[in-house]
PDB file of C-alpha atoms and ligand atoms in Angstrom:
ATOM      1  CA  MET T   1      66.884 134.363 138.136  1.00 80.00           C
ATOM      2  CA  GLY T   2      63.806 133.218 139.950  1.00 86.00           C
ATOM      3  CA  VAL T   3      60.462 132.819 138.210  1.00 94.00           C
ATOM      4  CA  PRO T   4      57.731 133.112 140.873  1.00 94.00           C
ATOM      5  CA  GLU T   5      54.967 131.721 138.653  1.00 96.00           C
ATOM      6  CA  LEU T   6      56.966 128.515 138.188  1.00 96.00           C
ATOM      7  CA  LYS T   7      58.298 128.465 141.749  1.00 95.00           C
ATOM      8  CA  LYS T   8      61.720 128.390 140.123  1.00 94.00           C
ATOM      9  CA  ARG T   9      64.382 129.609 142.505  1.00 88.00           C
ATOM     10  CA  PRO T  10      67.389 131.659 141.369  1.00 81.00           C
ATOM     11  CA  CYS T  11      70.381 129.582 140.239  1.00 78.00           C
ATOM     12  CA  LEU T  12      68.208 126.570 139.390  1.00 86.00           C
ATOM     13  CA  LYS T  13      67.701 125.633 135.772  1.00 89.00           C
ATOM     14  CA  CYS T  14      64.179 126.084 134.448  1.00 94.00           C
ATOM     15  CA  SER T  15      62.434 122.820 133.591  1.00 96.00           C
ATOM     16  CA  HIS T  16      61.169 124.415 130.362  1.00 97.00           C
ATOM     17  CA  VAL T  17      64.531 125.283 128.862  1.00 96.00           C
ATOM     18  CA  ILE T  18      65.875 123.113 126.051  1.00 96.00           C
ATOM     19  CA  ASP T  19      69.653 123.212 125.800  1.00 93.00           C
ATOM     20  CA  GLY T  20      70.808 124.907 122.633  1.00 90.00           C
ATOM     21  CA  LYS T  21      67.262 125.897 121.651  1.00 94.00           C
ATOM     22  CA  GLY T  22      65.628 127.967 124.357  1.00 93.00           C
ATOM     23  CA  CYS T  23      62.225 128.084 125.969  1.00 96.00           C
ATOM     24  CA  SER T  24      59.885 125.191 125.177  1.00 97.00           C
ATOM     25  CA  ILE T  25      56.832 127.208 126.264  1.00 97.00           C
ATOM     26  CA  TYR T  26      57.880 130.524 124.757  1.00 97.00           C
ATOM     27  CA  GLU T  27      54.392 131.533 123.528  1.00 97.00           C
ATOM     28  CA  GLU T  28      52.879 130.738 126.955  1.00 97.00           C
ATOM     29  CA  ARG T  29      55.831 131.690 129.162  1.00 97.00           C
ATOM     30  CA  PRO T  30      55.000 133.370 132.497  1.00 97.00           C
ATOM     31  CA  SER T  31      54.637 137.126 132.547  1.00 96.00           C
ATOM     32  CA  SER T  32      57.816 137.644 134.592  1.00 93.00           C
ATOM     33  CA  CYS T  33      59.721 135.927 131.760  1.00 95.00           C
ATOM     34  CA  ALA T  34      57.875 137.900 129.094  1.00 95.00           C
ATOM     35  CA  LYS T  35      58.547 141.215 130.855  1.00 92.00           C
ATOM     36  CA  PHE T  36      62.246 140.553 131.346  1.00 92.00           C
ATOM     37  CA  ILE T  37      64.519 142.656 129.145  1.00 92.00           C
ATOM     38  CA  CYS T  38      68.212 141.897 129.015  1.00 95.00           C
ATOM     39  CA  GLY T  39      70.320 145.027 129.480  1.00 95.00           C
ATOM     40  CA  TRP T  40      72.682 143.939 126.724  1.00 97.00           C
ATOM     41  CA  LEU T  41      69.884 144.462 124.215  1.00 95.00           C
ATOM     42  CA  LEU T  42      69.273 147.995 125.470  1.00 93.00           C
ATOM     43  CA  ASP T  43      72.691 149.459 126.170  1.00 92.00           C
ATOM     44  CA  PRO T  44      74.781 150.419 123.144  1.00 92.00           C
ATOM     45  CA  ASN T  45      77.799 150.762 125.462  1.00 88.00           C
ATOM     46  CA  MET T  46      77.847 147.000 125.951  1.00 95.00           C
ATOM     47  CA  GLY T  47      79.991 145.335 123.316  1.00 96.00           C
ATOM     48  CA  PRO T  48      79.748 141.752 122.042  1.00 97.00           C
ATOM     49  CA  ASP T  49      82.089 140.608 124.821  1.00 98.00           C
ATOM     50  CA  LEU T  50      79.420 141.559 127.368  1.00 98.00           C
ATOM     51  CA  LYS T  51      76.657 139.512 125.762  1.00 97.00           C
ATOM     52  CA  PRO T  52      75.500 137.186 128.567  1.00 95.00           C
ATOM     53  CA  ASP T  53      76.435 133.973 126.772  1.00 93.00           C
ATOM     54  CA  LYS T  54      79.987 135.328 126.386  1.00 97.00           C
ATOM     55  CA  CYS T  55      80.622 136.992 129.752  1.00 98.00           C
ATOM     56  CA  HIS T  56      78.255 134.819 131.862  1.00 97.00           C
ATOM     57  CA  VAL T  57      76.774 137.835 133.607  1.00 97.00           C
ATOM     58  CA  VAL T  58      73.358 139.252 132.746  1.00 95.00           C
ATOM     59  CA  PHE T  59      72.484 142.873 133.483  1.00 96.00           C
ATOM     60  CA  TYR T  60      68.876 143.965 133.978  1.00 94.00           C
ATOM     61  CA  GLN T  61      66.775 146.606 135.658  1.00 90.00           C
ATOM     62  CA  VAL T  62      64.526 145.482 138.501  1.00 80.00           C
ATOM     63  CA  ASN T  63      63.195 148.915 139.439  1.00 84.00           C
ATOM     64  CA  GLU T  64      64.076 152.592 139.126  1.00 86.00           C
ATOM     65  CA  GLN T  65      66.664 152.361 141.920  1.00 88.00           C
ATOM     66  CA  HIS T  66      68.659 149.283 140.954  1.00 91.00           C
ATOM     67  CA  ILE T  67      70.510 147.758 138.071  1.00 94.00           C
ATOM     68  CA  THR T  68      71.246 144.111 138.792  1.00 94.00           C
ATOM     69  CA  ALA T  69      74.128 142.060 137.448  1.00 96.00           C
ATOM     70  CA  SER T  70      73.573 138.351 137.954  1.00 93.00           C
ATOM     71  CA  CYS T  71      76.295 135.725 137.484  1.00 93.00           C
ATOM     72  CA  ASP T  72      75.616 132.460 135.723  1.00 90.00           C
ATOM     73  CA  ALA T  73      75.559 129.772 138.420  1.00 86.00           C
ATOM     74  CA  ASP T  74      78.000 127.705 136.332  1.00 89.00           C
ATOM     75  CA  TYR T  75      80.457 130.638 136.199  1.00 93.00           C
ATOM     76  CA  PRO T  76      80.242 132.182 139.682  1.00 86.00           C
ATOM     77  CA  GLY T  77      83.411 134.258 139.352  1.00 91.00           C
ATOM     78  CA  ALA T  78      82.522 135.633 135.926  1.00 96.00           C
ATOM     79  CA  TRP T  79      82.070 139.159 137.257  1.00 96.00           C
ATOM     80  CA  ARG T  80      85.781 139.286 138.120  1.00 96.00           C
ATOM     81  CA  ALA T  81      86.800 139.298 134.447  1.00 97.00           C
ATOM     82  CA  PRO T  82      88.445 142.667 133.610  1.00 97.00           C
ATOM     83  CA  ASN T  83      85.843 143.658 131.001  1.00 97.00           C
ATOM     84  CA  VAL T  84      82.924 142.853 133.345  1.00 97.00           C
ATOM     85  CA  LEU T  85      84.570 144.612 136.294  1.00 96.00           C
ATOM     86  CA  ALA T  86      85.213 147.680 134.167  1.00 96.00           C
ATOM     87  CA  PHE T  87      81.590 147.761 133.024  1.00 96.00           C
ATOM     88  CA  LEU T  88      80.258 147.295 136.570  1.00 96.00           C
ATOM     89  CA  HIS T  89      82.254 150.298 137.765  1.00 96.00           C
ATOM     90  CA  HIS T  90      81.279 152.283 134.673  1.00 94.00           C
ATOM     91  CA  LEU T  91      77.614 151.580 135.430  1.00 93.00           C
ATOM     92  CA  ALA T  92      77.985 152.658 139.065  1.00 94.00           C
ATOM     93  CA  ARG T  93      79.727 155.863 137.947  1.00 94.00           C
ATOM     94  CA  SER T  94      77.081 156.685 135.358  1.00 92.00           C
ATOM     95  CA  LEU T  95      74.096 155.937 137.611  1.00 89.00           C
ATOM     96  CA  GLY T  96      75.263 158.293 140.362  1.00 82.00           C
ATOM     97  CA  PRO T  97      74.693 158.034 144.122  1.00 82.00           C
ATOM     98  CA  SER T  98      70.894 157.768 144.094  1.00 86.00           C
ATOM     99  CA  ARG T  99      70.852 154.451 142.234  1.00 90.00           C
ATOM    100  CA  LYS T 100      72.684 151.223 142.960  1.00 92.00           C
ATOM    101  CA  VAL T 101      74.351 148.481 140.994  1.00 95.00           C
ATOM    102  CA  VAL T 102      73.648 145.188 142.744  1.00 95.00           C
ATOM    103  CA  LEU T 103      75.727 142.135 141.906  1.00 95.00           C
ATOM    104  CA  LEU T 104      74.366 138.630 142.564  1.00 92.00           C
ATOM    105  CA  GLU T 105      76.669 135.616 142.730  1.00 91.00           C
ATOM    106  CA  MET T 106      75.411 132.239 143.975  1.00 86.00           C
ATOM    107  CA  GLY T 107      73.285 133.627 146.806  1.00 84.00           C
ATOM    108  CA  LYS T 108      75.758 136.387 147.663  1.00 91.00           C
ATOM    109  CA  THR T 109      74.842 140.027 147.120  1.00 93.00           C
ATOM    110  CA  TRP T 110      77.411 142.727 146.461  1.00 95.00           C
ATOM    111  CA  ILE T 111      77.079 146.480 146.041  1.00 95.00           C
ATOM    112  CA  VAL T 112      79.140 148.049 143.275  1.00 96.00           C
ATOM    113  CA  SER T 113      80.499 151.565 143.484  1.00 93.00           C
ATOM    114  CA  GLU T 114      82.784 153.523 141.187  1.00 92.00           C
ATOM    115  CA  ASP T 115      85.877 152.022 142.740  1.00 91.00           C
ATOM    116  CA  ALA T 116      84.855 149.106 144.943  1.00 94.00           C
ATOM    117  CA  ILE T 117      82.653 146.042 145.204  1.00 95.00           C
ATOM    118  CA  VAL T 118      81.625 145.204 148.747  1.00 95.00           C
ATOM    119  CA  PRO T 119      79.295 142.633 150.327  1.00 94.00           C
ATOM    120  CA  ALA T 120      75.782 144.069 150.703  1.00 92.00           C
ATOM    121  CA  GLU T 121      75.835 143.410 154.479  1.00 75.00           C
ATOM    122  CA  THR T 122      78.608 145.931 154.959  1.00 52.00           C
ATOM    123  CA  GLY T 123      77.811 148.154 152.006  1.00 45.00           C
TER     124      GLY T 123
HETATM  125  S1  LIG R   1      61.599 131.987 129.429  1.00 85.62           S
HETATM  126 FE1  LIG R   1      60.939 129.811 129.402  1.00 85.62          FE
HETATM  127  S2  LIG R   1      62.841 128.667 129.826  1.00 85.62           S
HETATM  128 FE2  LIG R   1      63.231 130.787 130.427  1.00 85.62          FE
HETATM  129  S3  LIG R   1      62.721 130.842 132.644  1.00 85.62           S
HETATM  130 FE3  LIG R   1      60.879 131.458 131.502  1.00 85.62          FE
HETATM  131  S4  LIG R   1      59.693 129.564 131.232  1.00 85.62           S
HETATM  132 FE4  LIG R   1      61.775 128.966 131.781  1.00 85.62          FE
END
């Protein structure tokens, strides 16, 4: 994800992350980092297989209208795994027509429905 305060663009690694440890400026991290809440921590329907470090997709809420699923740049096809696909469609079904599930994969945006995943341009 992007971090505006750091001018970090989506899909680029943050200069403050330490591999295997985490954020090197955790106490002073930007507010957009501090406000971020991973959906896996909130949703009891998401099993251990959907933890972002296992499935390589992170789910989060940007606003009242959208749930976003963002693929790890190192695993761009991760959303195609059967368990992730099933959860994406489950989310779309449970949110109903007034809210959207948006899938991000290496600069591509997809819209998820109960039974399809289509590019945002045509969705
Ligand atoms: S939490 Fe820390 S490592 Fe992660 S994006 Fe923010 S500043 Fe970078």
